[in-house]
Short mmCIF file of C-alpha atoms and ligand atoms in Angstrom, two decimals:
data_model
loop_
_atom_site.label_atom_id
_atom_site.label_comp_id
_atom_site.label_asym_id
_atom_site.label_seq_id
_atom_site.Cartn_x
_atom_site.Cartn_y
_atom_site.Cartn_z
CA UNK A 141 22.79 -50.58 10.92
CA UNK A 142 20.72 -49.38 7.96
CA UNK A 143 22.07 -46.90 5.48
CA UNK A 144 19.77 -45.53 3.26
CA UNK A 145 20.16 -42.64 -0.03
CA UNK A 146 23.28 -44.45 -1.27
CA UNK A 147 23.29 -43.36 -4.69
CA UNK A 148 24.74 -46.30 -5.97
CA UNK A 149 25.32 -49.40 -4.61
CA UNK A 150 28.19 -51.04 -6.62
CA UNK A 151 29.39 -54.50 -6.69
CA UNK A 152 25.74 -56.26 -5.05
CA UNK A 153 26.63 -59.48 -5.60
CA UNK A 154 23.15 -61.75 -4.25
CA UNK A 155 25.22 -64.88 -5.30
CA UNK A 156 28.05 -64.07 -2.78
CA UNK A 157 30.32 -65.16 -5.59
CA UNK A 158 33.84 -66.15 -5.04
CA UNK A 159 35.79 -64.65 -7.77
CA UNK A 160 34.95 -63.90 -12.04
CA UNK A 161 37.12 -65.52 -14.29
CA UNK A 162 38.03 -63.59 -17.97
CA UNK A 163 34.67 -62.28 -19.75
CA UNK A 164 33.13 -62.60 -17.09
CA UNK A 165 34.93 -59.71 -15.27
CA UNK A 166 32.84 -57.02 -17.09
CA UNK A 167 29.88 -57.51 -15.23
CA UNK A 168 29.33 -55.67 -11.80
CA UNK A 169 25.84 -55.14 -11.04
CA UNK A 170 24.85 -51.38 -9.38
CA UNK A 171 22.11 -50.59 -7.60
CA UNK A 172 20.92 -47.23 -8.57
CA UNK A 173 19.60 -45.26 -5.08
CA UNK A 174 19.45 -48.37 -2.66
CA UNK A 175 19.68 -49.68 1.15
CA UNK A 176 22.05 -51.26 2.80
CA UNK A 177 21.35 -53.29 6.00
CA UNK A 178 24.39 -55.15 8.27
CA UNK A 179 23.83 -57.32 10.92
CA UNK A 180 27.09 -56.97 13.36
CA UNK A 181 29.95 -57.64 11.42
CA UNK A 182 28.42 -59.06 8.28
CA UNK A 183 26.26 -57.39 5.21
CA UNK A 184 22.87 -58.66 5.65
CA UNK A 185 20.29 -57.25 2.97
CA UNK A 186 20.31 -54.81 0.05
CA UNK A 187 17.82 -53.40 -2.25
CA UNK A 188 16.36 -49.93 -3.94
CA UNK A 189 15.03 -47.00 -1.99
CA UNK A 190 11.68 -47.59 -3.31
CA UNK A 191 11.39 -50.87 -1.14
CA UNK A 192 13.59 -49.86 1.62
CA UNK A 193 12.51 -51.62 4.88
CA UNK A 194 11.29 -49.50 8.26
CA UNK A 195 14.34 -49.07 10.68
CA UNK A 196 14.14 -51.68 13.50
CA UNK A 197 13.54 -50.64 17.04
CA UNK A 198 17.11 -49.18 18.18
CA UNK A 199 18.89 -49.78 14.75
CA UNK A 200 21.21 -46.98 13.48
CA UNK A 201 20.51 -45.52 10.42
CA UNK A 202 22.88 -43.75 8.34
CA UNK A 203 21.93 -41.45 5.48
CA UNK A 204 24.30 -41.35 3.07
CA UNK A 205 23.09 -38.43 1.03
CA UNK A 206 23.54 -39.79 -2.55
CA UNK A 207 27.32 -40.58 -2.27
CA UNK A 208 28.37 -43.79 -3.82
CA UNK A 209 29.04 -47.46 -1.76
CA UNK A 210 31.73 -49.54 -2.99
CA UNK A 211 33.02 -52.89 -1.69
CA UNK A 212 36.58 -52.13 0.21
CA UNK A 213 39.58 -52.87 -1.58
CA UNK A 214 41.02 -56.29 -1.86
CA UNK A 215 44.91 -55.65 -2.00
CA UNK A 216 46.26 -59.50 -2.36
CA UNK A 217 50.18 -58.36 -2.80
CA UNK A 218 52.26 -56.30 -0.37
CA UNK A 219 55.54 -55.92 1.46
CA UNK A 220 54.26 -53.25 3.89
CA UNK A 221 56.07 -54.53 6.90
CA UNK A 222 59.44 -52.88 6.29
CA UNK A 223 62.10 -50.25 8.03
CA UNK A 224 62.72 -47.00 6.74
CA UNK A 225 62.29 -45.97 3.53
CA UNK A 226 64.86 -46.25 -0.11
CA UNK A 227 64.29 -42.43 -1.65
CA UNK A 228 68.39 -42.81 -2.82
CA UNK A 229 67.87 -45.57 -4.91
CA UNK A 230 65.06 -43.78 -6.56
CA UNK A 231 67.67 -40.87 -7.34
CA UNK A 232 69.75 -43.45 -8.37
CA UNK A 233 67.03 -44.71 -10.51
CA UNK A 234 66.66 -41.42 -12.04
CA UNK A 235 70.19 -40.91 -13.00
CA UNK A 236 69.78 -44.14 -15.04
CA UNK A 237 70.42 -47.22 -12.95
CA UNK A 238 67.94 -49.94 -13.24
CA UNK A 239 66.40 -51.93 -10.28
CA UNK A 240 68.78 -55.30 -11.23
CA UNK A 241 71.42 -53.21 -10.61
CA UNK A 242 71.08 -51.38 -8.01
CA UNK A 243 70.19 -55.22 -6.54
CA UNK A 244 73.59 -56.38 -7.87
CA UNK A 245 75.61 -53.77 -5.91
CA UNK A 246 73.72 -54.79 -2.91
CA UNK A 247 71.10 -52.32 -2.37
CA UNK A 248 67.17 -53.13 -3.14
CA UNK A 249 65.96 -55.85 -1.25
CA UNK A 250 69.47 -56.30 1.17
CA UNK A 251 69.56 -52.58 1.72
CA UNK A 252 65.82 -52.66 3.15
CA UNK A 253 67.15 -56.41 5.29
CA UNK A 254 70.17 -54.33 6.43
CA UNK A 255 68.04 -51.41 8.15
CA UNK A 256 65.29 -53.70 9.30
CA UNK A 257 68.07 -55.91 11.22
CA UNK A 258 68.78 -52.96 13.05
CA UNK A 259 65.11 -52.30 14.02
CA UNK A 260 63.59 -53.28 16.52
CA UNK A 261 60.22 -55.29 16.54
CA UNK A 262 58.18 -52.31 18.62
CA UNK A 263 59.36 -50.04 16.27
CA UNK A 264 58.86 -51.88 13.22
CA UNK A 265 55.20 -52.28 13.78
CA UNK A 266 54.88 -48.53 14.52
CA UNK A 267 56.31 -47.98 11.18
CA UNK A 268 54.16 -50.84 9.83
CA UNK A 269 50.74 -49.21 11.59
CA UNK A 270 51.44 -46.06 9.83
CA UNK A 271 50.93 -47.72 6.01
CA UNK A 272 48.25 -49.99 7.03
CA UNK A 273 46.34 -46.84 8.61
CA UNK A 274 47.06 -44.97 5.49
CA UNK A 275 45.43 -47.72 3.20
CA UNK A 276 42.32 -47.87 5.42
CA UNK A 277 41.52 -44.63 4.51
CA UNK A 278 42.19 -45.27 1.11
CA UNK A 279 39.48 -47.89 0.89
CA UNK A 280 41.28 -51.08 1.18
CA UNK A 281 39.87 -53.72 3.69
CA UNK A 282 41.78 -56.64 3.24
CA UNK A 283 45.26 -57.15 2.93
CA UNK A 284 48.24 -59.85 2.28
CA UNK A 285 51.73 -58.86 3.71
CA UNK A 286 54.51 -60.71 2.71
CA UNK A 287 58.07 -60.82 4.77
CA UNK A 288 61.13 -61.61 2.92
CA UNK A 289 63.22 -58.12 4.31
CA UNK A 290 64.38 -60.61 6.95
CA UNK A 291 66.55 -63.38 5.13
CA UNK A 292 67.68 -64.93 8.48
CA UNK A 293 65.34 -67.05 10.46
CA UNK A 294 65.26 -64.94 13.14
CA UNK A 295 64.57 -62.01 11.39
CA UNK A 296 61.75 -63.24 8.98
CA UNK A 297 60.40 -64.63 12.09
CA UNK A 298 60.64 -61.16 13.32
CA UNK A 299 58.61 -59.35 10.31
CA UNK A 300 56.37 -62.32 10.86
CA UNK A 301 55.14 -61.47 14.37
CA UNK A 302 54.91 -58.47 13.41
CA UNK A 303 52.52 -59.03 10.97
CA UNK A 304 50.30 -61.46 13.50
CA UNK A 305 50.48 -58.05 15.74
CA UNK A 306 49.19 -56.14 12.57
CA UNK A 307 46.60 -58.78 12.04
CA UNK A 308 45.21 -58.44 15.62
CA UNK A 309 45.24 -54.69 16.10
CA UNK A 310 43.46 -53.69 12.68
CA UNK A 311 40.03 -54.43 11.83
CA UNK A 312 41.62 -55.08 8.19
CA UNK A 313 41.09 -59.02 7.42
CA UNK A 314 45.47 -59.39 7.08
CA UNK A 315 46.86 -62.85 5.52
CA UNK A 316 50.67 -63.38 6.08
CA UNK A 317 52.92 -65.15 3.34
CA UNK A 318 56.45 -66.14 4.37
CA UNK A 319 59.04 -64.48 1.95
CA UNK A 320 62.16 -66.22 3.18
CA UNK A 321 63.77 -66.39 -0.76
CA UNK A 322 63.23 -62.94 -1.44
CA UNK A 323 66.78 -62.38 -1.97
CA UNK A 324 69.92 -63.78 -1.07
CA UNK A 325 70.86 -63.08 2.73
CA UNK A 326 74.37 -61.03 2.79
CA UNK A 327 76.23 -63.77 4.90
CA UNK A 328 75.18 -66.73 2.21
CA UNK A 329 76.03 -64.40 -0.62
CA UNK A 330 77.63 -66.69 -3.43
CA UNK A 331 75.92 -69.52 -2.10
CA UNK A 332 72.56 -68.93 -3.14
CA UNK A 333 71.77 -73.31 -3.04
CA UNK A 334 72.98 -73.45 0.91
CA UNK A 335 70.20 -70.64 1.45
CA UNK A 336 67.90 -72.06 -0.10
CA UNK A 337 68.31 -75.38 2.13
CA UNK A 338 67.86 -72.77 4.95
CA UNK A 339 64.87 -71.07 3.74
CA UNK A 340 63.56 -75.57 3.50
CA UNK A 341 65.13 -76.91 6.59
CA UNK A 342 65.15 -74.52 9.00
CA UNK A 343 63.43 -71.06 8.46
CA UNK A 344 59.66 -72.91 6.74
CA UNK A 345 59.39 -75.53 9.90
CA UNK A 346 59.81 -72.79 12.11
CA UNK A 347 57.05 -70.33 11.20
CA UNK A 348 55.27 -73.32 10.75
CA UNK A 349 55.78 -73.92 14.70
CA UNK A 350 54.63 -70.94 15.06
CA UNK A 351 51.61 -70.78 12.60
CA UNK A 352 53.07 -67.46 11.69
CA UNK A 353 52.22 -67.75 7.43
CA UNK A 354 49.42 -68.79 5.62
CA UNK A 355 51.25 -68.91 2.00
CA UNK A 356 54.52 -69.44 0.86
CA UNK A 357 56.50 -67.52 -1.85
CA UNK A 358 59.46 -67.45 -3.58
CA UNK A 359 61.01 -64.12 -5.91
CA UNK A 360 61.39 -66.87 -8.77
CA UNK A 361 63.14 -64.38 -11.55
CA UNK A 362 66.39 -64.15 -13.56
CA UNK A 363 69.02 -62.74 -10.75
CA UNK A 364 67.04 -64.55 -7.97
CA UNK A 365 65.86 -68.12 -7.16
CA UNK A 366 65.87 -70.38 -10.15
CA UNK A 367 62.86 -72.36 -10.96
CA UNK A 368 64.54 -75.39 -9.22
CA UNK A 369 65.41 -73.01 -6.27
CA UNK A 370 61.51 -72.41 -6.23
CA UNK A 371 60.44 -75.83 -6.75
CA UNK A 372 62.23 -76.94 -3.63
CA UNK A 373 61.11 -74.28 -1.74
CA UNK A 374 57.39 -75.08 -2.65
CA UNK A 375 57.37 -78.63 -2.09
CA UNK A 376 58.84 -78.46 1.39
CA UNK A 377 57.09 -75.20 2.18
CA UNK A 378 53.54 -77.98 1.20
CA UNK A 379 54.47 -80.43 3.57
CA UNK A 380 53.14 -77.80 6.17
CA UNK A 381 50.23 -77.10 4.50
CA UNK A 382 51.24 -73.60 3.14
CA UNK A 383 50.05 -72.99 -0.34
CA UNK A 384 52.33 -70.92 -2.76
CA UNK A 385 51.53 -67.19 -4.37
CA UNK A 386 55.07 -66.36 -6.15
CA UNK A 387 56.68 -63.24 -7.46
CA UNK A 388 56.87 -65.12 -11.51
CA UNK A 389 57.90 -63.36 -14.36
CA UNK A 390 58.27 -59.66 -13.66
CA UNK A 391 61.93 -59.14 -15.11
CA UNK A 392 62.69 -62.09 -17.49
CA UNK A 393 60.47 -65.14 -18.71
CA UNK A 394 61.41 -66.93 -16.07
CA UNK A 395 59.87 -70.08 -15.72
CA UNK A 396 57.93 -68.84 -12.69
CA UNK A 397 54.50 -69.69 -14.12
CA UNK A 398 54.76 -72.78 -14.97
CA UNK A 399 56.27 -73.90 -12.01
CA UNK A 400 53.93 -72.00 -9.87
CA UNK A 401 50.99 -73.67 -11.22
CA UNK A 402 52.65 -76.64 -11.38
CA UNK A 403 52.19 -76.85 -7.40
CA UNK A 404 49.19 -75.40 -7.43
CA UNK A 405 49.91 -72.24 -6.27
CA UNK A 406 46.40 -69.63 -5.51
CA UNK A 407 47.99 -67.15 -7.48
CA UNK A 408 50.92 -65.75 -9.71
CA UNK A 409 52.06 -62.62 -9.34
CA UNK A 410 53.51 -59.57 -11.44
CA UNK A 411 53.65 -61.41 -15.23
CA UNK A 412 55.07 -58.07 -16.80
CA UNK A 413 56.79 -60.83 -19.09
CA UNK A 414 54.65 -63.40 -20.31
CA UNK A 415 53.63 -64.93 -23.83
CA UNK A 416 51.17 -66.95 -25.06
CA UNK A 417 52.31 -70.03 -22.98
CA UNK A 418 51.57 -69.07 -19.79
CA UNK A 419 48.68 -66.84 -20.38
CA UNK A 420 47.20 -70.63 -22.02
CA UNK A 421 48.41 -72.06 -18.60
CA UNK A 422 46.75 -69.71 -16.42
CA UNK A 423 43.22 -70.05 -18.64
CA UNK A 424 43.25 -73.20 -17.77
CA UNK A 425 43.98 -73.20 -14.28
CA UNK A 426 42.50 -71.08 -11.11
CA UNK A 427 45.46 -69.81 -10.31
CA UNK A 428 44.68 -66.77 -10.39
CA UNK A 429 47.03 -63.96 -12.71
CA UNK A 430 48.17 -61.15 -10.40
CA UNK A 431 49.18 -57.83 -12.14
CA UNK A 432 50.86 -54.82 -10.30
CA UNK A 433 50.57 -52.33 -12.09
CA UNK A 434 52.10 -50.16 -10.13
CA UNK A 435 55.22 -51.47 -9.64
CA UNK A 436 55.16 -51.15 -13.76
CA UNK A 437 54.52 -47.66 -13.43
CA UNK A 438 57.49 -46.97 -10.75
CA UNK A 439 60.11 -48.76 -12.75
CA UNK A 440 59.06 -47.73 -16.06
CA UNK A 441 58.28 -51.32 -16.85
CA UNK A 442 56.09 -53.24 -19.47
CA UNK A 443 52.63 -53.56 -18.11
CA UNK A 444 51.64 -57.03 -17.74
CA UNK A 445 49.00 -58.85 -20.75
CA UNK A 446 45.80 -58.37 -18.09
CA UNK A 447 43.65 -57.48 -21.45
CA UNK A 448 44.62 -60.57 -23.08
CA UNK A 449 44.77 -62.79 -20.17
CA UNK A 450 41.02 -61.85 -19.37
CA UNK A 451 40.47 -62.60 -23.01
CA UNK A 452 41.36 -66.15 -22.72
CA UNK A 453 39.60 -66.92 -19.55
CA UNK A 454 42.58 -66.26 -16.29
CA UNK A 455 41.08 -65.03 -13.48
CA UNK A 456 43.17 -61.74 -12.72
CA UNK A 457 43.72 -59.67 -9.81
CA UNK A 458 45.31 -56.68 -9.69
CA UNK A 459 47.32 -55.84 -6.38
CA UNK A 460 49.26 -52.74 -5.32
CA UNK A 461 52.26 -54.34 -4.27
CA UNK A 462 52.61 -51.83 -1.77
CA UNK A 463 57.22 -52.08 -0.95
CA UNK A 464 60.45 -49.69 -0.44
CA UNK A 465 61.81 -50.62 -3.92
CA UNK A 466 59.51 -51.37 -6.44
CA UNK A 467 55.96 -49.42 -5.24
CA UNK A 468 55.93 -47.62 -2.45
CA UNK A 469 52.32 -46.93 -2.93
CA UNK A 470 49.26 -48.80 -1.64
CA UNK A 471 46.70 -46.85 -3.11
CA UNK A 472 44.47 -49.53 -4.91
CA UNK A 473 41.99 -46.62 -6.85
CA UNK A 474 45.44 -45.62 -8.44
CA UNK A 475 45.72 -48.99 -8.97
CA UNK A 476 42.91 -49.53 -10.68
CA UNK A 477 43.06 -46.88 -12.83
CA UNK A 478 46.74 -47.99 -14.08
CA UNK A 479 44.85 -51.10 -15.17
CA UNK A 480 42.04 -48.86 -17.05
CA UNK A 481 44.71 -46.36 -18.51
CA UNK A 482 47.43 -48.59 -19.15
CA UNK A 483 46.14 -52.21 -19.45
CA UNK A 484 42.67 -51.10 -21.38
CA UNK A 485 40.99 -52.77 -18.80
CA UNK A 486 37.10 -51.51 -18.24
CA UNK A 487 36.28 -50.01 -15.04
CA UNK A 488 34.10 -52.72 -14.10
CA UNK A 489 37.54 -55.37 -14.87
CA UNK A 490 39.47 -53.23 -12.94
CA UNK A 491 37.14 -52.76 -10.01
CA UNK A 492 36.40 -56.60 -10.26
CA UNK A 493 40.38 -57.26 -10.70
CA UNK A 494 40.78 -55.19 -6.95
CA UNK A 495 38.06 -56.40 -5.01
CA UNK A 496 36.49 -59.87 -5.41
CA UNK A 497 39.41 -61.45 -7.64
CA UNK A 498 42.00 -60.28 -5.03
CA UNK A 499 39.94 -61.79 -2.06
CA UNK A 500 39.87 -64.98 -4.10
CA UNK A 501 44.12 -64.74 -4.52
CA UNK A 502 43.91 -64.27 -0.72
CA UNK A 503 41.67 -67.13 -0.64
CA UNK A 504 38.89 -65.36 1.16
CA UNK A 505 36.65 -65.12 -2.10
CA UNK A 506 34.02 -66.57 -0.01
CA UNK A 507 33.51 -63.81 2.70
CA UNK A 508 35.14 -60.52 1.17
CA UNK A 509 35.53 -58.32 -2.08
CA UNK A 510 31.91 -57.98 -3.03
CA UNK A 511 28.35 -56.33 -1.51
CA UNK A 512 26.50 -60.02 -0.84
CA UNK A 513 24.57 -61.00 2.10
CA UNK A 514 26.67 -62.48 4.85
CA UNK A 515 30.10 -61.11 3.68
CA UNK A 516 31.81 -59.62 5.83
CA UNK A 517 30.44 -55.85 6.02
CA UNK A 518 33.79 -54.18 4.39
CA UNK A 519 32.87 -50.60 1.92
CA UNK A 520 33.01 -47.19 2.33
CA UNK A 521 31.19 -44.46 1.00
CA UNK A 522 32.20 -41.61 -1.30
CA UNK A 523 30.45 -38.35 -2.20
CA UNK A 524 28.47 -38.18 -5.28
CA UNK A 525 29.56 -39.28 -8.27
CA UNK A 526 28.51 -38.71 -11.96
CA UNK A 527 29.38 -41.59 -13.28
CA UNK A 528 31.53 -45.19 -12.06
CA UNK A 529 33.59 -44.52 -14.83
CA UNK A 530 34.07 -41.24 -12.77
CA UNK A 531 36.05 -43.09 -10.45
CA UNK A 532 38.92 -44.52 -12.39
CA UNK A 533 38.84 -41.33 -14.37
CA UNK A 534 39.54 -38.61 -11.86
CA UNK A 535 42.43 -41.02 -10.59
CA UNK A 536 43.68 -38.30 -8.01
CA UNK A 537 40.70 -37.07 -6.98
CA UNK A 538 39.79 -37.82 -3.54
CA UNK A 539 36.09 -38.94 -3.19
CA UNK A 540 35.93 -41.42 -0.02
CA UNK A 541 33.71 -40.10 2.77
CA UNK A 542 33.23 -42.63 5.40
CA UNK A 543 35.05 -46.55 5.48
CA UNK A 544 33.48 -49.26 7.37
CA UNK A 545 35.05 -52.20 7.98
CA UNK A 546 33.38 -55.84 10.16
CA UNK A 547 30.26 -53.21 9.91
CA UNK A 548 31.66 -50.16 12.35
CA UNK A 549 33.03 -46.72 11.07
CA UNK A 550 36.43 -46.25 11.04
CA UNK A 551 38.14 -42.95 12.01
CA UNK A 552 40.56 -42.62 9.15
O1 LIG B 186 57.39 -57.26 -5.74
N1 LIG B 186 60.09 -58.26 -6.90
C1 LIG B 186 60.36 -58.54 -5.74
N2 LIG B 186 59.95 -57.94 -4.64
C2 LIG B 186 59.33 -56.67 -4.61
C3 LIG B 186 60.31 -55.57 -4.51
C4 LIG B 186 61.02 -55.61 -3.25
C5 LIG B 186 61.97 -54.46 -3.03
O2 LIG B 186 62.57 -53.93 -3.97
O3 LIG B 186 62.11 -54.11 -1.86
C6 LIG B 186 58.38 -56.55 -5.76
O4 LIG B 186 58.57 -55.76 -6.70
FE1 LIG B 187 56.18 -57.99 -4.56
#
């Protein structure tokens, strides 16, 4: 396919770089009316109008009339595989409860277990379908889902499948990360050790049977798994190869950095509370420094250090963290503007921070989140815009014409 009049051509990337770490981040190179060309599933040439190549004998060409091409969205942090929805604890929210303690009287995370235990696998994927159809047409064209509403084997190894069925019916590239210590499951409640030796003994070799999870993760915070919790959920989760990305720091300082990278983990995720220490840590590391932004914005917390930890030289995604409790939004421009408007990010950080730097926290840096020959051929195209800062800007403004994703049109 050849598409030709694109306005702007953003993120060309002839390097096929696999992520930007800090300063770095502010670069992403346009390409003011250019050509695209893909060959099958993968992006195979770019360039300017004024050298655009003759259409080969039988190739489609697509004129895209001045509107905009941006790589898809890279969303490297989500619990999208749940049942149901949790509206009354965002009334309860309202009326002044906070998210600990609504989780302390047994809602959050148990409620959502509770009414996915009574759902069945069929229906959980229809439910599941629904959000990962909504954030295809919202740009995004790769995707981590986590489990963790399961907290018995058999359920996580539910949510799991469902998530391999996900992975094979969507033309979204879909990692899965095993969530088993998400929260306490209700029939170990006050013996929060015992589940963890479940989560290590029995629940981690069996999706590794099953090949069901390419990372591991733990909710390592204050009123969840303990740093030691964490640490002995990582090293038995690495005897089967799977590498951590952890839920750190996002209601206390809570160790969750330093023991992340401490096993090496791809990336760290939320950081609303972190000081100097870690954001040192995670400059000198390539684990890479996962914001969500909008999980900030939901429960009216701080907004993680993403301007500092740029600064120093992290390399820093920003995910949607797309869940019943915390986010229930996947919509990675909203994202991205959250980290222009309330992180000071630039729009080129933020855009970078979405796409390429959330592939590379996916670890698939290498064949997704920027426009560079033999990528896989993942965009969409938007009407004309003024300006790229436009796009950040007019936050609610939808602008996204057509979405291709492995180099075919999707009906969105
Ligand atoms: O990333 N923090 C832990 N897990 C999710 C929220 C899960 C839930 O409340 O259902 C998060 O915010
Ligand atoms: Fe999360």
């Amino acid at each position: 396919m050849l598409i030709i009049n694109i306005g702007c051509l953003v993120g060309a990337d002839r390097e096929r770089r696999s992520h930007l770490r800090g300063p770095a981040m502010k670069e992403i190179d346009t390409i003011a009316d250019a050509w695209l060309r893909t060959d099958g599933e993968l992006i195979a040439d770019f360039g300017p109008m004024s050298r655009v190549p003759a259409p080969r004998e039988n190739e489609e060409v697509v004129d895209a009339a001045g509107g905009w091409l941006f790589p898809s969205f890279c969303d490297s942090h989500t619990h999208i595989v749940y049942a149901g929805s949790r509206e009354m604890e965002f009334i309860a929210k309202i009326n002044g409860l906070s998210y600990e303690e609504i989780a302390r009287q047994g809602g959050g995370i148990l409620n959502s277990a509770d009414l996915l235990h009574a759902t069945s696998e069929e229906e959980l994927y229809a439910q599941a379908m629904e959000r990962v159809n909504e954030i295809t047409a919202m740009g995004t064209g790769c995707v981590e889902i986590k489990s963790g509403y399961g907290l018995t084997t058999a359920d996580e190894l539910k949510m799991l499948r469902v998530i391999a069925r996900i992975a094979g019916s969507t033309p979204m590239r879909v990692r899965a990360t095993f969530l088993g210590a998400h929260a306490v499951g209700r029939a170990y409640k006050g013996r929060q050790s015992d589940y963890v030796t479940l989560v290590c003994d029995e629940m981690i070799p069996a999706v590794a049977a099953e090949g069901l999870a390419d990372f591991v993760d733990v909710f390592c915070d204050e009123g969840f798994f303990t740093v030691e919790d964490t640490d002995r959920i990582l090293t038995a989760a690495a005897r089967y190869g799977l590498r951590p990305k952890i839920h750190a720091n996002e209601l206390a300082v809570s160790g969750g950095v330093q023991v992340g990278v401490a096993h090496g983990a791809l990336s760290v995720d939320h950081l609303e509370r972190i000081g100097r220490e870690e954001i040192d840590l995670l400059s000198r590391n390539s684990t890479v420094a996962t914001m969500l932004p909008g999980a900030s914005f939901f429960l009216g917390m701080p907004y993680g250090p993403a301007r500092q930890a740029i600064a120093e030289g992290a390399v820093v995604a920003l995910a949607s963290d797309y869940n019943p409790g915390s986010s229930p939004s996947g919509n990675m421009r909203m994202v991205m503007s959250l980290g222009c408007i309330k992180m000071k990010l630039t729009t080129a950080e933020a855009l970078n921070a979405t796409t390429l730097n959330g592939a590379y926290a996916m670890d698939c840096g290498r064949d997704y989140g920027s426009i560079a020959p033999g990528k896989v051929a993942n965009f969409y195209i938007t009407r004309q815009l003024p300006s790229l800062d436009f796009y950040p800007y007019a936050y609610a403004t939808p602008v996204i014409r057509k979405v291709y994703l492995r180099g075919s049109e999707i009906n969105t």
